[in-house]
Structure formats: C-alpha cells, structure tokens
Tab-separated table of C-alpha atoms and ligand atoms in Angstrom:
chain	number	residue	atom	x	y	z
A	1	UNK	CA	-15.274	11.916	0.697
A	2	UNK	CA	-15.616	9.517	-2.223
A	3	UNK	CA	-14.214	10.533	-5.587
A	4	UNK	CA	-16.932	10.779	-8.177
A	5	UNK	CA	-15.872	9.624	-11.590
A	6	UNK	CA	-16.446	13.095	-13.005
A	7	UNK	CA	-14.155	14.687	-10.395
A	8	UNK	CA	-11.185	13.727	-12.515
A	9	UNK	CA	-12.113	13.909	-16.185
A	10	UNK	CA	-8.447	13.802	-17.260
A	11	UNK	CA	-7.918	10.525	-15.410
A	12	UNK	CA	-11.180	9.206	-16.828
A	13	UNK	CA	-9.995	9.955	-20.326
A	14	UNK	CA	-6.696	8.214	-19.703
A	15	UNK	CA	-8.474	5.148	-18.362
A	16	UNK	CA	-10.745	5.015	-21.426
A	17	UNK	CA	-7.849	4.915	-23.902
A	18	UNK	CA	-8.479	1.874	-26.103
A	19	UNK	CA	-4.842	0.697	-25.987
A	20	UNK	CA	-4.581	0.745	-22.196
A	21	UNK	CA	-3.577	-2.516	-20.535
A	22	UNK	CA	-6.669	-4.033	-18.894
A	23	UNK	CA	-4.901	-4.706	-15.588
A	24	UNK	CA	-3.883	-1.041	-15.409
A	25	UNK	CA	-7.414	0.062	-16.235
A	26	UNK	CA	-8.812	-2.112	-13.442
A	27	UNK	CA	-6.287	-0.688	-10.980
A	28	UNK	CA	-7.136	2.851	-12.081
A	29	UNK	CA	-10.836	2.158	-11.483
A	30	UNK	CA	-9.982	0.813	-8.023
A	31	UNK	CA	-8.038	3.975	-7.189
A	32	UNK	CA	-10.967	6.168	-8.232
A	33	UNK	CA	-13.331	3.994	-6.163
A	34	UNK	CA	-10.913	4.266	-3.205
A	35	UNK	CA	-10.367	0.537	-2.996
A	36	UNK	CA	-7.144	-0.782	-1.517
A	37	UNK	CA	-4.505	-1.996	-3.980
A	38	UNK	CA	-3.125	-5.507	-3.532
A	39	UNK	CA	0.586	-6.366	-3.658
A	40	UNK	CA	-0.044	-7.786	-7.159
A	41	UNK	CA	-1.587	-4.453	-8.222
A	42	UNK	CA	1.495	-2.707	-6.875
A	43	UNK	CA	3.827	-4.874	-8.943
A	44	UNK	CA	1.689	-4.289	-12.044
A	45	UNK	CA	1.989	-0.532	-11.526
A	46	UNK	CA	5.777	-0.792	-11.284
A	47	UNK	CA	6.045	-3.077	-14.308
A	48	UNK	CA	3.573	-1.413	-16.640
A	49	UNK	CA	2.626	2.028	-15.334
A	50	UNK	CA	3.575	4.943	-17.570
A	51	UNK	CA	4.484	8.131	-15.694
A	52	UNK	CA	1.522	9.987	-17.270
A	53	UNK	CA	-1.099	7.599	-15.939
A	54	UNK	CA	0.614	7.049	-12.578
A	55	UNK	CA	1.002	10.785	-12.059
A	56	UNK	CA	-2.625	11.495	-12.956
A	57	UNK	CA	-3.878	8.823	-10.543
A	58	UNK	CA	-1.524	9.830	-7.717
A	59	UNK	CA	-2.453	13.461	-8.240
A	60	UNK	CA	-6.150	12.642	-8.004
A	61	UNK	CA	-5.512	10.943	-4.657
A	62	UNK	CA	-3.298	13.779	-3.436
A	63	UNK	CA	-5.870	16.418	-4.374
A	64	UNK	CA	-8.675	14.426	-2.754
A	65	UNK	CA	-6.676	14.259	0.476
A	66	UNK	CA	-5.030	17.696	0.556
A	67	UNK	CA	-6.224	19.799	-2.358
A	68	UNK	CA	-3.327	21.986	-3.470
A	69	UNK	CA	-1.837	22.309	0.012
A	70	UNK	CA	1.854	21.499	0.212
A	71	UNK	CA	3.314	21.427	3.662
A	72	UNK	CA	6.748	22.361	4.882
A	73	UNK	CA	8.151	22.877	8.330
A	74	UNK	CA	10.860	25.044	9.784
A	75	UNK	CA	13.372	22.807	11.444
A	76	UNK	CA	17.081	22.374	11.889
A	77	UNK	CA	19.192	19.278	12.255
A	78	UNK	CA	21.642	18.303	14.928
A	79	UNK	CA	23.967	15.525	13.839
A	80	UNK	CA	25.732	14.541	17.091
A	81	UNK	CA	28.316	12.380	15.340
A	82	UNK	CA	29.097	10.606	12.094
A	83	UNK	CA	31.075	7.921	13.900
A	84	UNK	CA	29.153	4.678	13.528
A	85	UNK	CA	29.561	1.097	14.673
A	86	UNK	CA	27.631	-0.143	11.647
A	87	UNK	CA	28.853	-0.616	8.115
A	88	UNK	CA	25.986	0.108	5.725
A	89	UNK	CA	27.392	-0.124	2.219
A	90	UNK	CA	25.391	2.822	0.874
A	91	UNK	CA	26.539	5.219	3.583
A	92	UNK	CA	29.003	7.907	2.523
A	93	UNK	CA	28.581	9.816	5.722
A	94	UNK	CA	29.767	7.620	8.556
A	95	UNK	CA	33.266	6.791	9.812
A	96	UNK	CA	33.915	3.561	11.657
A	97	UNK	CA	34.814	3.872	15.325
A	98	UNK	CA	38.393	2.825	14.597
A	99	UNK	CA	38.687	5.837	12.226
A	100	UNK	CA	36.839	8.220	14.510
A	101	UNK	CA	39.522	10.896	14.226
A	102	UNK	CA	38.212	11.477	10.652
A	103	UNK	CA	34.689	12.168	11.908
A	104	UNK	CA	33.019	14.501	14.398
A	105	UNK	CA	31.645	13.998	17.900
A	106	UNK	CA	29.693	16.853	19.485
A	107	UNK	CA	29.455	17.365	23.232
A	108	UNK	CA	26.165	18.187	24.945
A	109	UNK	CA	27.291	21.800	25.324
A	110	UNK	CA	28.165	22.066	21.637
A	111	UNK	CA	24.731	20.739	20.719
A	112	UNK	CA	23.022	23.126	23.128
A	113	UNK	CA	24.927	25.950	21.482
A	114	UNK	CA	23.425	24.915	18.153
A	115	UNK	CA	19.951	25.088	19.729
A	116	UNK	CA	20.744	28.492	21.274
A	117	UNK	CA	21.827	29.713	17.843
A	118	UNK	CA	18.121	29.526	16.899
A	119	UNK	CA	16.923	31.607	19.855
A	120	UNK	CA	14.352	34.106	18.654
A	121	UNK	CA	13.945	32.339	15.299
A	122	UNK	CA	10.584	30.799	14.398
A	123	UNK	CA	11.750	27.191	14.064
A	124	UNK	CA	9.349	24.612	15.502
A	125	UNK	CA	11.391	21.407	15.379
A	126	UNK	CA	14.861	20.048	15.985
A	127	UNK	CA	15.670	16.834	14.123
A	128	UNK	CA	18.433	14.897	15.905
A	129	UNK	CA	19.998	12.089	13.908
A	130	UNK	CA	23.443	10.696	13.281
A	131	UNK	CA	25.761	7.736	13.400
A	132	UNK	CA	25.686	5.117	16.143
A	133	UNK	CA	28.504	6.033	18.500
A	134	UNK	CA	29.272	3.468	21.222
A	135	UNK	CA	29.897	6.148	23.835
A	136	UNK	CA	26.802	8.272	23.133
A	137	UNK	CA	24.380	6.247	25.198
A	138	UNK	CA	20.826	6.446	26.492
A	139	UNK	CA	21.803	8.594	29.483
A	140	UNK	CA	23.806	10.988	27.254
A	141	UNK	CA	20.860	11.615	24.934
A	142	UNK	CA	18.351	11.872	27.798
A	143	UNK	CA	20.500	14.595	29.337
A	144	UNK	CA	20.747	16.372	25.975
A	145	UNK	CA	16.978	16.321	25.506
A	146	UNK	CA	16.273	17.474	29.073
A	147	UNK	CA	18.626	20.426	28.553
A	148	UNK	CA	17.082	21.325	25.189
A	149	UNK	CA	13.610	21.248	26.748
A	150	UNK	CA	14.751	23.307	29.744
A	151	UNK	CA	16.133	25.930	27.358
A	152	UNK	CA	13.277	25.945	24.853
A	153	UNK	CA	10.226	23.934	25.967
A	154	UNK	CA	8.184	24.672	22.821
A	155	UNK	CA	10.772	23.187	20.432
A	156	UNK	CA	9.534	19.796	19.241
A	157	UNK	CA	12.212	17.108	19.506
A	158	UNK	CA	12.083	14.645	16.626
A	159	UNK	CA	14.972	12.300	16.899
A	160	UNK	CA	16.822	9.042	16.580
A	161	UNK	CA	16.182	6.352	14.041
A	162	UNK	CA	15.139	2.892	15.185
A	163	UNK	CA	18.742	1.860	14.426
A	164	UNK	CA	20.170	4.316	16.948
A	165	UNK	CA	17.502	3.455	19.533
A	166	UNK	CA	17.909	-0.306	19.134
A	167	UNK	CA	21.641	0.002	19.816
A	168	UNK	CA	21.138	2.373	22.769
A	169	UNK	CA	18.566	0.101	24.399
A	170	UNK	CA	20.635	-3.051	23.958
A	171	UNK	CA	23.692	-1.346	25.389
A	172	UNK	CA	21.699	-0.036	28.375
A	173	UNK	CA	20.156	-3.512	28.780
A	174	UNK	CA	16.597	-2.201	28.755
A	175	UNK	CA	13.640	-3.513	26.782
A	176	UNK	CA	12.329	-1.512	23.833
A	177	UNK	CA	9.233	-0.636	25.874
A	178	UNK	CA	11.306	0.592	28.817
A	179	UNK	CA	13.810	2.420	26.614
A	180	UNK	CA	11.114	4.219	24.620
A	181	UNK	CA	9.387	5.266	27.837
A	182	UNK	CA	12.655	6.684	29.207
A	183	UNK	CA	13.348	8.621	25.977
A	184	UNK	CA	9.771	9.900	25.812
A	185	UNK	CA	9.913	11.130	29.412
A	186	UNK	CA	13.228	12.870	28.724
A	187	UNK	CA	11.637	14.886	25.915
A	188	UNK	CA	11.506	12.777	22.750
A	189	UNK	CA	8.212	13.562	20.985
A	190	UNK	CA	8.484	11.872	17.620
A	191	UNK	CA	10.843	9.814	15.502
A	192	UNK	CA	12.157	10.189	11.970
A	193	UNK	CA	11.790	7.345	9.521
A	194	UNK	CA	15.402	6.423	8.821
A	195	UNK	CA	17.068	3.045	9.058
A	196	UNK	CA	14.231	1.187	7.345
A	197	UNK	CA	16.107	0.873	4.020
A	198	UNK	CA	14.507	-2.231	2.452
A	199	UNK	CA	12.981	-4.701	4.884
A	200	UNK	CA	13.647	-7.878	2.870
A	201	UNK	CA	16.307	-9.898	4.774
A	202	UNK	CA	18.240	-10.981	1.660
A	203	UNK	CA	18.663	-7.351	0.541
A	204	UNK	CA	19.450	-6.187	4.072
A	205	UNK	CA	22.145	-8.873	4.315
A	206	UNK	CA	23.844	-7.319	1.296
A	207	UNK	CA	23.535	-3.611	2.038
A	208	UNK	CA	23.275	-3.235	5.830
A	209	UNK	CA	23.851	-6.646	7.375
A	210	UNK	CA	24.714	-5.623	10.928
A	211	UNK	CA	21.972	-3.240	12.028
A	212	UNK	CA	18.454	-3.801	13.344
A	213	UNK	CA	16.304	-6.001	11.117
A	214	UNK	CA	12.796	-5.352	9.813
A	215	UNK	CA	10.985	-6.827	12.799
A	216	UNK	CA	13.168	-4.844	15.213
A	217	UNK	CA	12.560	-1.615	13.251
A	218	UNK	CA	8.805	-2.195	13.166
A	219	UNK	CA	8.722	-3.140	16.873
A	220	UNK	CA	10.379	0.149	17.871
A	221	UNK	CA	7.941	2.188	15.783
A	222	UNK	CA	4.961	0.180	17.092
A	223	UNK	CA	6.122	0.838	20.662
A	224	UNK	CA	6.527	4.561	19.967
A	225	UNK	CA	2.998	4.658	18.527
A	226	UNK	CA	1.645	2.861	21.607
A	227	UNK	CA	3.156	5.614	23.753
A	228	UNK	CA	1.280	8.173	21.665
A	229	UNK	CA	4.266	9.323	19.631
A	230	UNK	CA	4.092	9.820	15.880
A	231	UNK	CA	6.842	8.562	13.600
A	232	UNK	CA	7.807	8.578	9.936
A	233	UNK	CA	8.804	5.751	7.632
A	234	UNK	CA	11.338	5.734	4.813
A	235	UNK	CA	12.358	3.363	2.039
A	236	UNK	CA	15.769	3.478	0.365
A	237	UNK	CA	15.086	2.611	-3.280
A	238	UNK	CA	16.948	2.407	-6.554
A	239	UNK	CA	19.889	0.128	-5.726
A	240	UNK	CA	19.859	-3.701	-5.765
A	241	UNK	CA	16.236	-4.209	-4.766
A	242	UNK	CA	13.532	-5.232	-7.210
A	243	UNK	CA	9.922	-4.083	-7.445
A	244	UNK	CA	8.771	-7.010	-5.289
A	245	UNK	CA	11.049	-5.863	-2.473
A	246	UNK	CA	9.642	-2.336	-2.669
A	247	UNK	CA	6.079	-3.619	-2.467
A	248	UNK	CA	6.955	-5.978	0.402
A	249	UNK	CA	8.466	-3.006	2.256
A	250	UNK	CA	5.442	-0.780	1.702
A	251	UNK	CA	3.072	-3.652	2.558
A	252	UNK	CA	4.715	-4.202	5.963
A	253	UNK	CA	4.440	-0.485	6.722
A	254	UNK	CA	0.830	-0.366	5.565
A	255	UNK	CA	-0.016	-3.268	7.880
A	256	UNK	CA	1.569	-1.601	10.901
A	257	UNK	CA	-0.248	1.613	10.049
A	258	UNK	CA	-3.574	-0.276	9.984
A	259	UNK	CA	-2.744	-1.484	13.478
A	260	UNK	CA	-1.504	1.739	15.125
A	261	UNK	CA	-2.233	4.755	12.847
A	262	UNK	CA	0.966	6.205	14.309
A	263	UNK	CA	2.821	7.030	11.086
A	264	UNK	CA	2.653	10.588	9.868
A	265	UNK	CA	4.566	10.456	6.634
A	266	UNK	CA	6.123	8.100	4.122
A	267	UNK	CA	9.404	9.249	2.550
A	268	UNK	CA	10.906	7.324	-0.375
A	269	UNK	CA	14.665	8.022	-0.355
A	270	UNK	CA	16.516	7.838	-3.668
A	271	UNK	CA	19.808	5.952	-3.415
A	272	UNK	CA	22.758	8.249	-4.194
A	273	UNK	CA	25.960	6.566	-5.263
A	274	UNK	CA	28.884	8.886	-4.557
A	275	UNK	CA	31.732	7.889	-2.214
A	276	UNK	CA	30.246	4.700	-0.874
A	277	UNK	CA	30.735	0.977	-1.394
A	278	UNK	CA	27.850	0.843	-3.852
A	279	UNK	CA	29.212	3.483	-6.216
A	280	UNK	CA	29.178	1.001	-9.126
A	281	UNK	CA	25.364	0.911	-9.028
A	282	UNK	CA	23.806	3.509	-11.326
A	283	UNK	CA	21.289	5.872	-9.794
A	284	UNK	CA	17.617	5.758	-10.751
A	285	UNK	CA	16.408	8.143	-13.450
A	286	UNK	CA	14.119	11.072	-12.698
A	287	UNK	CA	11.295	9.222	-14.472
A	288	UNK	CA	11.809	6.222	-12.191
A	289	UNK	CA	11.831	8.561	-9.177
A	290	UNK	CA	8.533	10.113	-10.215
A	291	UNK	CA	6.990	6.677	-10.815
A	292	UNK	CA	8.191	5.629	-7.351
A	293	UNK	CA	6.507	8.590	-5.667
A	294	UNK	CA	3.268	8.084	-7.570
A	295	UNK	CA	3.090	4.372	-6.739
A	296	UNK	CA	3.862	5.142	-3.090
A	297	UNK	CA	0.903	7.560	-3.039
A	298	UNK	CA	-1.380	4.944	-4.572
A	299	UNK	CA	-0.221	2.011	-2.437
A	300	UNK	CA	0.141	3.697	0.967
A	301	UNK	CA	-3.550	4.510	1.232
A	302	UNK	CA	-3.506	4.800	5.036
A	303	UNK	CA	-0.598	7.265	5.177
A	304	UNK	CA	-1.853	10.838	5.201
A	305	UNK	CA	1.333	12.366	3.886
A	306	UNK	CA	3.943	11.628	1.248
A	307	UNK	CA	7.138	13.612	1.636
A	308	UNK	CA	9.983	14.429	-0.732
A	309	UNK	CA	13.305	15.281	0.796
A	310	UNK	CA	14.502	18.053	-1.483
A	311	UNK	CA	18.145	18.225	-0.325
A	312	UNK	CA	18.546	14.715	-1.736
A	313	UNK	CA	16.435	14.949	-4.884
A	314	UNK	CA	17.452	18.442	-5.916
A	315	UNK	CA	15.010	21.322	-6.216
A	316	UNK	CA	13.677	20.667	-9.736
A	317	UNK	CA	12.868	16.997	-9.184
A	318	UNK	CA	11.367	17.831	-5.794
A	319	UNK	CA	9.135	20.362	-7.540
A	320	UNK	CA	8.057	17.739	-10.092
A	321	UNK	CA	7.129	15.261	-7.341
A	322	UNK	CA	4.372	17.706	-6.331
A	323	UNK	CA	2.502	16.486	-9.428
A	324	UNK	CA	3.171	12.833	-8.571
A	325	UNK	CA	1.473	12.498	-5.186
A	326	UNK	CA	3.809	14.429	-2.884
A	327	UNK	CA	2.157	16.926	-0.503
A	328	UNK	CA	5.067	17.710	1.808
A	329	UNK	CA	8.567	19.011	1.287
A	330	UNK	CA	11.279	18.664	3.912
A	331	UNK	CA	12.149	21.466	5.022
A	332	UNK	CA	15.617	22.129	6.593
A	333	UNK	CA	15.814	25.859	6.335
A	334	UNK	CA	19.520	25.859	7.091
A	335	UNK	CA	22.541	24.006	5.855
A	336	UNK	CA	22.448	21.602	8.803
A	337	UNK	CA	22.585	18.139	7.319
A	338	UNK	CA	25.451	16.403	5.576
A	339	UNK	CA	24.017	12.966	4.948
A	340	UNK	CA	23.106	13.573	1.301
A	341	UNK	CA	25.697	16.119	0.249
A	342	UNK	CA	28.298	13.512	1.214
A	343	UNK	CA	26.585	10.855	-0.922
A	344	UNK	CA	26.530	12.963	-4.089
A	345	UNK	CA	23.251	14.866	-4.004
A	346	UNK	CA	23.099	17.985	-6.207
A	347	UNK	CA	22.475	20.075	-3.127
A	348	UNK	CA	25.873	20.465	-1.521
A	349	UNK	CA	24.586	23.178	0.816
A	350	UNK	CA	20.939	22.395	1.352
A	351	UNK	CA	19.558	25.698	2.442
A	352	UNK	CA	16.394	27.510	1.411
A	353	UNK	CA	14.693	30.252	3.330
A	354	UNK	CA	10.924	30.272	3.804
A	355	UNK	CA	10.375	32.654	0.880
A	356	UNK	CA	12.363	30.444	-1.501
A	357	UNK	CA	10.665	27.234	-0.406
A	358	UNK	CA	7.210	28.835	-0.578
A	359	UNK	CA	7.998	30.182	-4.068
A	360	UNK	CA	9.197	26.769	-5.262
A	361	UNK	CA	5.832	25.344	-4.154
A	362	UNK	CA	3.832	28.215	-5.686
A	363	UNK	CA	5.634	27.854	-9.013
A	364	UNK	CA	4.374	24.274	-9.124
A	365	UNK	CA	0.803	25.601	-8.819
A	366	UNK	CA	0.385	24.563	-5.185
A	367	UNK	CA	-0.397	26.305	-1.896
A	368	UNK	CA	2.592	26.507	0.490
A	369	UNK	CA	1.474	25.870	4.064
A	370	UNK	CA	3.810	25.884	7.018
A	371	UNK	CA	3.042	23.113	9.501
A	372	UNK	CA	4.409	21.895	12.792
A	373	UNK	CA	5.689	18.345	13.265
A	374	UNK	CA	2.211	16.890	13.762
A	375	UNK	CA	0.722	18.787	10.810
A	376	UNK	CA	-1.056	21.567	12.684
A	377	UNK	CA	-1.173	24.377	10.148
A	378	UNK	CA	0.850	27.431	11.163
A	379	UNK	CA	0.542	29.719	8.132
A	380	UNK	CA	-0.670	29.644	4.548
A	381	UNK	CA	1.839	31.517	2.359
A	382	UNK	CA	-0.180	31.436	-0.851
A	383	UNK	CA	-0.912	35.172	-0.915
A	384	UNK	CA	2.292	36.277	0.785
A	385	UNK	CA	4.360	38.788	-1.168
A	386	UNK	CA	8.102	38.257	-0.776
A	387	UNK	CA	10.830	40.812	-1.344
A	388	UNK	CA	13.600	40.258	-3.914
A	389	UNK	CA	16.011	40.322	-1.025
A	390	UNK	CA	14.303	37.307	0.579
A	391	UNK	CA	13.947	35.444	-2.696
A	392	UNK	CA	17.529	35.993	-3.805
A	393	UNK	CA	19.219	35.484	-0.427
A	394	UNK	CA	21.878	32.779	-0.195
B	1	V47	O1	18.306	5.516	6.820
B	1	V47	C1	22.023	7.025	3.749
B	1	V47	C2	19.516	7.222	3.956
B	1	V47	C3	18.535	7.756	5.920
B	1	V47	C4	22.239	7.247	1.608
B	1	V47	O2	11.777	11.150	8.926
B	1	V47	C5	20.900	7.413	1.937
B	1	V47	O3	11.515	13.248	8.467
B	1	V47	C6	20.382	7.755	-0.254
B	1	V47	O4	15.817	8.846	7.188
B	1	V47	N1	21.645	7.570	-0.655
B	1	V47	C7	18.545	8.755	7.070
B	1	V47	N2	19.972	7.672	1.024
B	1	V47	C8	17.801	10.041	6.729
B	1	V47	C9	16.325	9.917	6.957
B	1	V47	C10	15.452	11.115	6.929
B	1	V47	C11	15.829	12.246	6.239
B	1	V47	C12	14.985	13.346	6.245
B	1	V47	C13	13.805	13.332	6.932
B	1	V47	C14	13.438	12.194	7.621
B	1	V47	C15	12.172	12.188	8.391
B	1	V47	C16	14.251	11.063	7.611
B	1	V47	O5	19.324	8.275	4.866
B	1	V47	C17	19.136	6.398	6.148
B	1	V47	C18	19.338	5.927	4.732
B	1	V47	O6	18.179	5.322	4.238
B	1	V47	N3	20.801	7.250	3.266
B	1	V47	N4	22.930	7.029	2.741
B	1	V47	C19	22.613	7.320	0.225
B	1	V47	N5	23.846	7.114	-0.184
B	2	SF4	FE1	25.653	4.095	10.463
B	2	SF4	FE2	23.286	5.059	9.632
B	2	SF4	FE3	25.459	5.197	8.019
B	2	SF4	FE4	24.325	2.816	8.529
B	2	SF4	S1	23.338	4.571	7.425
B	2	SF4	S2	26.539	3.273	8.584
B	2	SF4	S3	23.645	3.074	10.626
B	2	SF4	S4	25.191	6.264	9.941
C-alpha cells in the first residue's frame, strides 16, 4: 500500500517548513514515496534530523506497516551460564573461565526444572542465551533441546547467539551448515539477534576483539535462514562508534535481508555503562535513543518489525519508542534475565505481567497484541479489562 501524501498531513506540514534543510526535506519525500534510503541519507538523518521530524516520519512508516498494533510475546529466559571464554569490554555479566567460581553453570536437569516451572502457564517461547562456556558443547545443548521438546513440544525454542554457535561448531569441528542442521534437528527453531554489536572491524577490535567477526555472524544467520529458521538482529549503539559505523552495520543487515528475508526483527541495544571496562563512556541520552529508533525504522525498510527491549531501556523510554517507529516490546514476563540489570539498567528486576505490559502499550495510544515468535497473532488486548490486582501485582 503506497502512502498518499495526504495520509500524513502532520508530516507534510513538517516537510513544508520554510527553514527545513533541503537534504532532510528530500529524504522525507523519499520516505513518503517509499523509496529506499541510501547510506548517505542515513548519515544525514543522524547528523541533522531533529527528533520531531524523525519521529513523525518513523511513525508514518510504522503506522503504514502495523497501524497501532504493538506486539509482545510471553516468554522466559534460560541463561545456562555466565562463564564466558570471551572478553567483551562492555559485558558486565560474564565471568572468565578462570574465575568461574564467581559465576553460575546450570545442569540440564536444572534447566529442565526451569521449563517445568512454567507447566500450565501460557508462555509460547523459551529464549536460551548466555556466556560461552568451553564445556557446554554442541552435544550438551542438543540434549537439552531434545529434553525440552519431549517435555513440552509446543514451546518454541529461540536460542543461542551466533557467537555461541560459532564457538560450539568450531569446537565440535563441524561446518556452520552441518552445525546449524544438527541444532535445528535437535529442536532449535529460531535465533536471537545478539553478538552483532557493531560490525566494523576497527570498532570490534576495541570492544570485542576475540569473538566471531561480522562475516562469521552474517554467515551463521544466512545459514539459519536457508534452513527456514527466522532470526533477529541487534546493534549495540552509543559507545565508541560513530554514525557511519551504525549505518554500515544496518546496511550489511539490510543487504542480507534482501537476500534471504529471514530476519524477523531489528533491535537496537543501548549501551549501558555500569560495572564493565567501558564505564568511563557516558551513556546516550533519551533523545539520542529515540533518534536511533526512528532512523532504524526509516533505514531498515525490509525489516517488518522494530523491537525495543524494555528491561534495558526502562519502561518510560520504552513507551516513548512506540512513537518513534517501534512496534514490538520484548516481553520477558518474569525476572529471568540478568544481562542488563548487571550492566546498570533501571530495571533491576525486569518483570511485568501481561496486564501491566498491555496497559503500558495502551497508555501510549496503541493496541497491545500478543504474538508468538513468528508473529502469528494470539490475542488482541485492546478491549480487555484488567483487575487492580493484576495491574498492581509485583
Ligand atoms: O550481544 C551486553 C548486549 C546482547 C551490554 O533477539 C549489552 O529477541 C548494552 O541480543 N549494554 C545480548 N547491551 C542480548 C540480546 C537480546 C536481548 C533481548 C532480545 C533479543 C532477541 C536479543 O546484549 C549482546 C550485547 O550486544 N549487551 N552487555 C551492555 N553493557
Ligand atoms: Fe561473553 Fe557475550 Fe559477555 Fe561477550 S557479551 S563476554 S560473548 S557473555
């Protein structure tokens, strides 16, 4: 469906402002005409785009694609370990193998117990992600997934970043193609988007020098897509990268998406600076976060969904992103992830029940819609009436 100029009179008015930079006006016209933005356009948006204009444009795109619908899913996380062989400087969560007594390592039975704890509850997805432990190998995770599937076949298994998979496959001496096939057959249905950080090699060398590089990350996702799996993509922004690096990162993802159409969602991740080796770097402002989301919506024209991860952003900023292009909020209904609370996010116990999440979306003037991992709609909560007990529960 093409956007007619009159579909968005507010954007029209903004674009007609006499003082508006001509390059921005041209880009705005391109967005309304649904033309693809170039890398140069992307840089111009970062350098010159005011939040008002960016938000209006991103919102027009978001409403064209999804109307007021804002998706969430009911999932829980399993973090098998925070012991990690890698040494990413931004990571507050991991403990090196030599200090593994400070971290945690869950057995298969302990992880199955977590799954069993959700018996009878309407969760649709388990998200498995953690550090890269040298002893938790391909066979270990295949056994875990087979047991999860035997216990609860309908639970969708989303798991393992390309970083974890790359290490597992190298250790098992299998090719990426072979390794992905083995994981898929054992029960892996989709992959989260972590480990992408910033693809530029000079930035990677400074913040995460020893883990899989951009080509390796993209190869694993391409292979997953070829097997019919969907995956997500992330970008860690707001540290030492510049706008050019952000555009280069998004451009590489956009190109792979043109090739495979296997990405579901793009998730910009705001760098948090507590308790890591990059604590001297100030965090981005909320305005910069909102600009980032809006530009992501405008640039990533072949990604259907743009997701905000509320446990990291905090609830109020996450709510604001819904006016800056975001149409999906993640979603852990329980306090089951530590990755952001350990890096200084406002949400030390990221837990919201369905009523609270739906209300947060409604208060932003949007329609809360529960989805499964592949965006089949499960329930529209727009007209649902919630009790005070549900809304005030901890
Ligand atoms: O790759 C680590 C990031 C990612 C910090 O696909 C940090 O649905 C900010 O990718 N500040 C892992 N970010 C988490 C992730 C994710 C989360 C939720 C949903 C999905 C999905 C994916 O967390 C890492 C890294 O980029 N991260 N430390 C930090 N200090
Ligand atoms: Fe390990 Fe992931 Fe932390 Fe890097 S971000 S140190 S790969 S847990």
